């Protein structure tokens, strides 16, 4: 499998283990708030004997209704839980891929359509696999 698929699956598993309602695509029917792990954007950073990838992966949280309201307090707490779960995720991925660096790049909250609030945290990531 590609590093992109394994990274997205690893982040998704870390969020679900933290008790968050996380998905790899926007759910059609799901109570709010829900968390979506976006497709990673990765580029090659290879070296002799090493396959490397560098890029970003974003996690979006959507909240609305009674918990959304005029102020996104529940969304702020959920986004904080996302950032903590991703930051604490295991660095070893299947198929000998390893996360060499993972840090929060940027985070923001915006008002969406109608009563929805959308928070997005984008993480910068570096992965590698030794090829021998």
PDB file of C-alpha atoms in Angstrom:
ATOM      1  CA  UNK A   1       0.000   0.000   0.000  1.00  0.00           C
ATOM      2  CA  UNK A   2       1.051   3.579  -0.506  1.00  0.00           C
ATOM      3  CA  UNK A   3       2.289   5.832   2.271  1.00  0.00           C
ATOM      4  CA  UNK A   4      -0.736   8.064   1.625  1.00  0.00           C
ATOM      5  CA  UNK A   5      -3.226   5.292   2.362  1.00  0.00           C
ATOM      6  CA  UNK A   6      -1.321   4.051   5.416  1.00  0.00           C
ATOM      7  CA  UNK A   7      -0.954   7.558   6.853  1.00  0.00           C
ATOM      8  CA  UNK A   8      -4.656   8.328   6.468  1.00  0.00           C
ATOM      9  CA  UNK A   9      -5.586   4.976   8.045  1.00  0.00           C
ATOM     10  CA  UNK A  10      -3.180   5.583  10.945  1.00  0.00           C
ATOM     11  CA  UNK A  11      -4.599   9.028  11.689  1.00  0.00           C
ATOM     12  CA  UNK A  12      -8.154   7.688  11.417  1.00  0.00           C
ATOM     13  CA  UNK A  13      -7.375   4.854  13.855  1.00  0.00           C
ATOM     14  CA  UNK A  14      -5.757   7.263  16.343  1.00  0.00           C
ATOM     15  CA  UNK A  15      -8.837   9.509  16.297  1.00  0.00           C
ATOM     16  CA  UNK A  16     -11.242   6.595  16.700  1.00  0.00           C
ATOM     17  CA  UNK A  17      -9.183   5.207  19.597  1.00  0.00           C
ATOM     18  CA  UNK A  18      -9.508   8.632  21.236  1.00  0.00           C
ATOM     19  CA  UNK A  19     -13.298   8.194  21.111  1.00  0.00           C
ATOM     20  CA  UNK A  20     -13.984  10.605  18.250  1.00  0.00           C
ATOM     21  CA  UNK A  21     -16.552   9.918  15.527  1.00  0.00           C
ATOM     22  CA  UNK A  22     -13.963   9.962  12.719  1.00  0.00           C
ATOM     23  CA  UNK A  23     -14.372   9.011   9.056  1.00  0.00           C
ATOM     24  CA  UNK A  24     -12.256   8.997   5.897  1.00  0.00           C
ATOM     25  CA  UNK A  25     -15.014  10.757   3.941  1.00  0.00           C
ATOM     26  CA  UNK A  26     -17.861  13.056   4.935  1.00  0.00           C
ATOM     27  CA  UNK A  27     -20.711  10.923   6.343  1.00  0.00           C
ATOM     28  CA  UNK A  28     -24.140  11.412   4.834  1.00  0.00           C
ATOM     29  CA  UNK A  29     -26.008  10.716   8.060  1.00  0.00           C
ATOM     30  CA  UNK A  30     -24.191  11.319  11.298  1.00  0.00           C
ATOM     31  CA  UNK A  31     -24.842  13.303  14.432  1.00  0.00           C
ATOM     32  CA  UNK A  32     -22.650  16.321  15.032  1.00  0.00           C
ATOM     33  CA  UNK A  33     -19.832  16.798  15.658  1.00  0.00           C
ATOM     34  CA  UNK A  34     -18.053  14.534  13.199  1.00  0.00           C
ATOM     35  CA  UNK A  35     -14.422  14.351  12.175  1.00  0.00           C
ATOM     36  CA  UNK A  36     -13.134  13.730   8.640  1.00  0.00           C
ATOM     37  CA  UNK A  37      -9.538  12.787   7.858  1.00  0.00           C
ATOM     38  CA  UNK A  38      -8.839  14.377   4.481  1.00  0.00           C
ATOM     39  CA  UNK A  39      -6.672  12.816   1.773  1.00  0.00           C
ATOM     40  CA  UNK A  40      -2.992  13.496   2.485  1.00  0.00           C
ATOM     41  CA  UNK A  41      -0.993  15.620   0.055  1.00  0.00           C
ATOM     42  CA  UNK A  42       2.461  14.047  -0.219  1.00  0.00           C
ATOM     43  CA  UNK A  43       5.519  14.535  -2.393  1.00  0.00           C
ATOM     44  CA  UNK A  44       8.579  12.369  -2.900  1.00  0.00           C
ATOM     45  CA  UNK A  45      11.709  12.950  -0.842  1.00  0.00           C
ATOM     46  CA  UNK A  46      13.769   9.882  -1.676  1.00  0.00           C
ATOM     47  CA  UNK A  47      17.439   9.202  -0.972  1.00  0.00           C
ATOM     48  CA  UNK A  48      19.752   6.246  -1.566  1.00  0.00           C
ATOM     49  CA  UNK A  49      18.208   3.290   0.224  1.00  0.00           C
ATOM     50  CA  UNK A  50      15.290   5.341   1.564  1.00  0.00           C
ATOM     51  CA  UNK A  51      11.838   6.027   0.175  1.00  0.00           C
ATOM     52  CA  UNK A  52      10.591   9.268   1.692  1.00  0.00           C
ATOM     53  CA  UNK A  53       7.436  11.336   1.588  1.00  0.00           C
ATOM     54  CA  UNK A  54       6.789  14.844   2.851  1.00  0.00           C
ATOM     55  CA  UNK A  55       3.525  16.778   2.902  1.00  0.00           C
ATOM     56  CA  UNK A  56       0.384  17.537   4.851  1.00  0.00           C
ATOM     57  CA  UNK A  57      -2.719  15.834   6.152  1.00  0.00           C
ATOM     58  CA  UNK A  58      -5.771  17.794   7.266  1.00  0.00           C
ATOM     59  CA  UNK A  59      -8.460  16.812   9.742  1.00  0.00           C
ATOM     60  CA  UNK A  60     -11.792  18.675   9.602  1.00  0.00           C
ATOM     61  CA  UNK A  61     -14.424  18.818  12.315  1.00  0.00           C
ATOM     62  CA  UNK A  62     -18.000  19.904  11.560  1.00  0.00           C
ATOM     63  CA  UNK A  63     -20.394  20.890  14.324  1.00  0.00           C
ATOM     64  CA  UNK A  64     -23.882  22.363  14.221  1.00  0.00           C
ATOM     65  CA  UNK A  65     -27.167  22.492  16.050  1.00  0.00           C
ATOM     66  CA  UNK A  66     -27.413  22.628  19.823  1.00  0.00           C
ATOM     67  CA  UNK A  67     -23.685  22.044  20.275  1.00  0.00           C
ATOM     68  CA  UNK A  68     -22.744  24.497  17.513  1.00  0.00           C
ATOM     69  CA  UNK A  69     -24.802  27.535  18.342  1.00  0.00           C
ATOM     70  CA  UNK A  70     -23.489  31.050  18.109  1.00  0.00           C
ATOM     71  CA  UNK A  71     -20.134  30.201  19.663  1.00  0.00           C
ATOM     72  CA  UNK A  72     -18.135  27.132  18.626  1.00  0.00           C
ATOM     73  CA  UNK A  73     -17.188  26.017  22.147  1.00  0.00           C
ATOM     74  CA  UNK A  74     -17.807  22.296  21.569  1.00  0.00           C
ATOM     75  CA  UNK A  75     -15.965  22.522  18.257  1.00  0.00           C
ATOM     76  CA  UNK A  76     -12.946  24.080  19.976  1.00  0.00           C
ATOM     77  CA  UNK A  77     -12.848  21.212  22.485  1.00  0.00           C
ATOM     78  CA  UNK A  78     -13.213  18.604  19.728  1.00  0.00           C
ATOM     79  CA  UNK A  79     -10.472  20.217  17.654  1.00  0.00           C
ATOM     80  CA  UNK A  80      -8.215  20.179  20.705  1.00  0.00           C
ATOM     81  CA  UNK A  81      -8.916  16.455  21.144  1.00  0.00           C
ATOM     82  CA  UNK A  82      -8.064  15.896  17.458  1.00  0.00           C
ATOM     83  CA  UNK A  83      -4.743  17.699  17.807  1.00  0.00           C
ATOM     84  CA  UNK A  84      -3.871  15.729  20.956  1.00  0.00           C
ATOM     85  CA  UNK A  85      -4.788  12.359  19.383  1.00  0.00           C
ATOM     86  CA  UNK A  86      -2.833  12.989  16.187  1.00  0.00           C
ATOM     87  CA  UNK A  87       0.157  14.261  18.147  1.00  0.00           C
ATOM     88  CA  UNK A  88       0.189  11.100  20.269  1.00  0.00           C
ATOM     89  CA  UNK A  89      -0.352   8.587  17.461  1.00  0.00           C
ATOM     90  CA  UNK A  90       2.177   5.757  17.012  1.00  0.00           C
ATOM     91  CA  UNK A  91       5.045   6.607  14.673  1.00  0.00           C
ATOM     92  CA  UNK A  92       5.309   3.121  13.168  1.00  0.00           C
ATOM     93  CA  UNK A  93       2.937   2.379  10.304  1.00  0.00           C
ATOM     94  CA  UNK A  94       2.394  -0.929   8.488  1.00  0.00           C
ATOM     95  CA  UNK A  95       4.716  -2.085   5.694  1.00  0.00           C
ATOM     96  CA  UNK A  96       7.814  -0.607   7.398  1.00  0.00           C
ATOM     97  CA  UNK A  97       6.755   3.025   6.989  1.00  0.00           C
ATOM     98  CA  UNK A  98       7.751   5.297   9.871  1.00  0.00           C
ATOM     99  CA  UNK A  99       6.646   8.828  10.679  1.00  0.00           C
ATOM    100  CA  UNK A 100       9.828  10.873  11.110  1.00  0.00           C
ATOM    101  CA  UNK A 101       8.057  14.152  11.836  1.00  0.00           C
ATOM    102  CA  UNK A 102       4.481  15.137  12.597  1.00  0.00           C
ATOM    103  CA  UNK A 103       3.503  18.584  13.823  1.00  0.00           C
ATOM    104  CA  UNK A 104       0.585  20.955  13.666  1.00  0.00           C
ATOM    105  CA  UNK A 105       1.078  23.389  10.805  1.00  0.00           C
ATOM    106  CA  UNK A 106      -2.068  25.477  11.116  1.00  0.00           C
ATOM    107  CA  UNK A 107      -5.532  25.345  12.587  1.00  0.00           C
ATOM    108  CA  UNK A 108      -8.613  27.462  12.012  1.00  0.00           C
ATOM    109  CA  UNK A 109     -12.332  27.664  12.722  1.00  0.00           C
ATOM    110  CA  UNK A 110     -14.805  29.226  10.279  1.00  0.00           C
ATOM    111  CA  UNK A 111     -18.560  29.614  10.117  1.00  0.00           C
ATOM    112  CA  UNK A 112     -20.062  27.261   7.534  1.00  0.00           C
ATOM    113  CA  UNK A 113     -23.472  27.208   5.914  1.00  0.00           C
ATOM    114  CA  UNK A 114     -26.532  27.810   8.107  1.00  0.00           C
ATOM    115  CA  UNK A 115     -25.691  26.855  11.713  1.00  0.00           C
ATOM    116  CA  UNK A 116     -22.554  24.849  10.994  1.00  0.00           C
ATOM    117  CA  UNK A 117     -19.043  25.567  12.265  1.00  0.00           C
ATOM    118  CA  UNK A 118     -16.028  23.969  10.583  1.00  0.00           C
ATOM    119  CA  UNK A 119     -12.639  23.569  12.218  1.00  0.00           C
ATOM    120  CA  UNK A 120      -9.599  22.315  10.334  1.00  0.00           C
ATOM    121  CA  UNK A 121      -6.192  21.314  11.659  1.00  0.00           C
ATOM    122  CA  UNK A 122      -3.473  20.717   9.092  1.00  0.00           C
ATOM    123  CA  UNK A 123      -0.464  18.651  10.094  1.00  0.00           C
ATOM    124  CA  UNK A 124       2.927  18.644   8.412  1.00  0.00           C
ATOM    125  CA  UNK A 125       4.344  15.156   8.070  1.00  0.00           C
ATOM    126  CA  UNK A 126       7.529  13.386   6.975  1.00  0.00           C
ATOM    127  CA  UNK A 127       7.556   9.609   6.412  1.00  0.00           C
ATOM    128  CA  UNK A 128      10.205   7.161   5.307  1.00  0.00           C
ATOM    129  CA  UNK A 129      10.822   3.502   4.591  1.00  0.00           C
ATOM    130  CA  UNK A 130      14.265   1.887   4.390  1.00  0.00           C
ATOM    131  CA  UNK A 131      14.583  -0.109   1.166  1.00  0.00           C
ATOM    132  CA  UNK A 132      18.007  -1.772   1.643  1.00  0.00           C
TER     133      UNK A 132
END
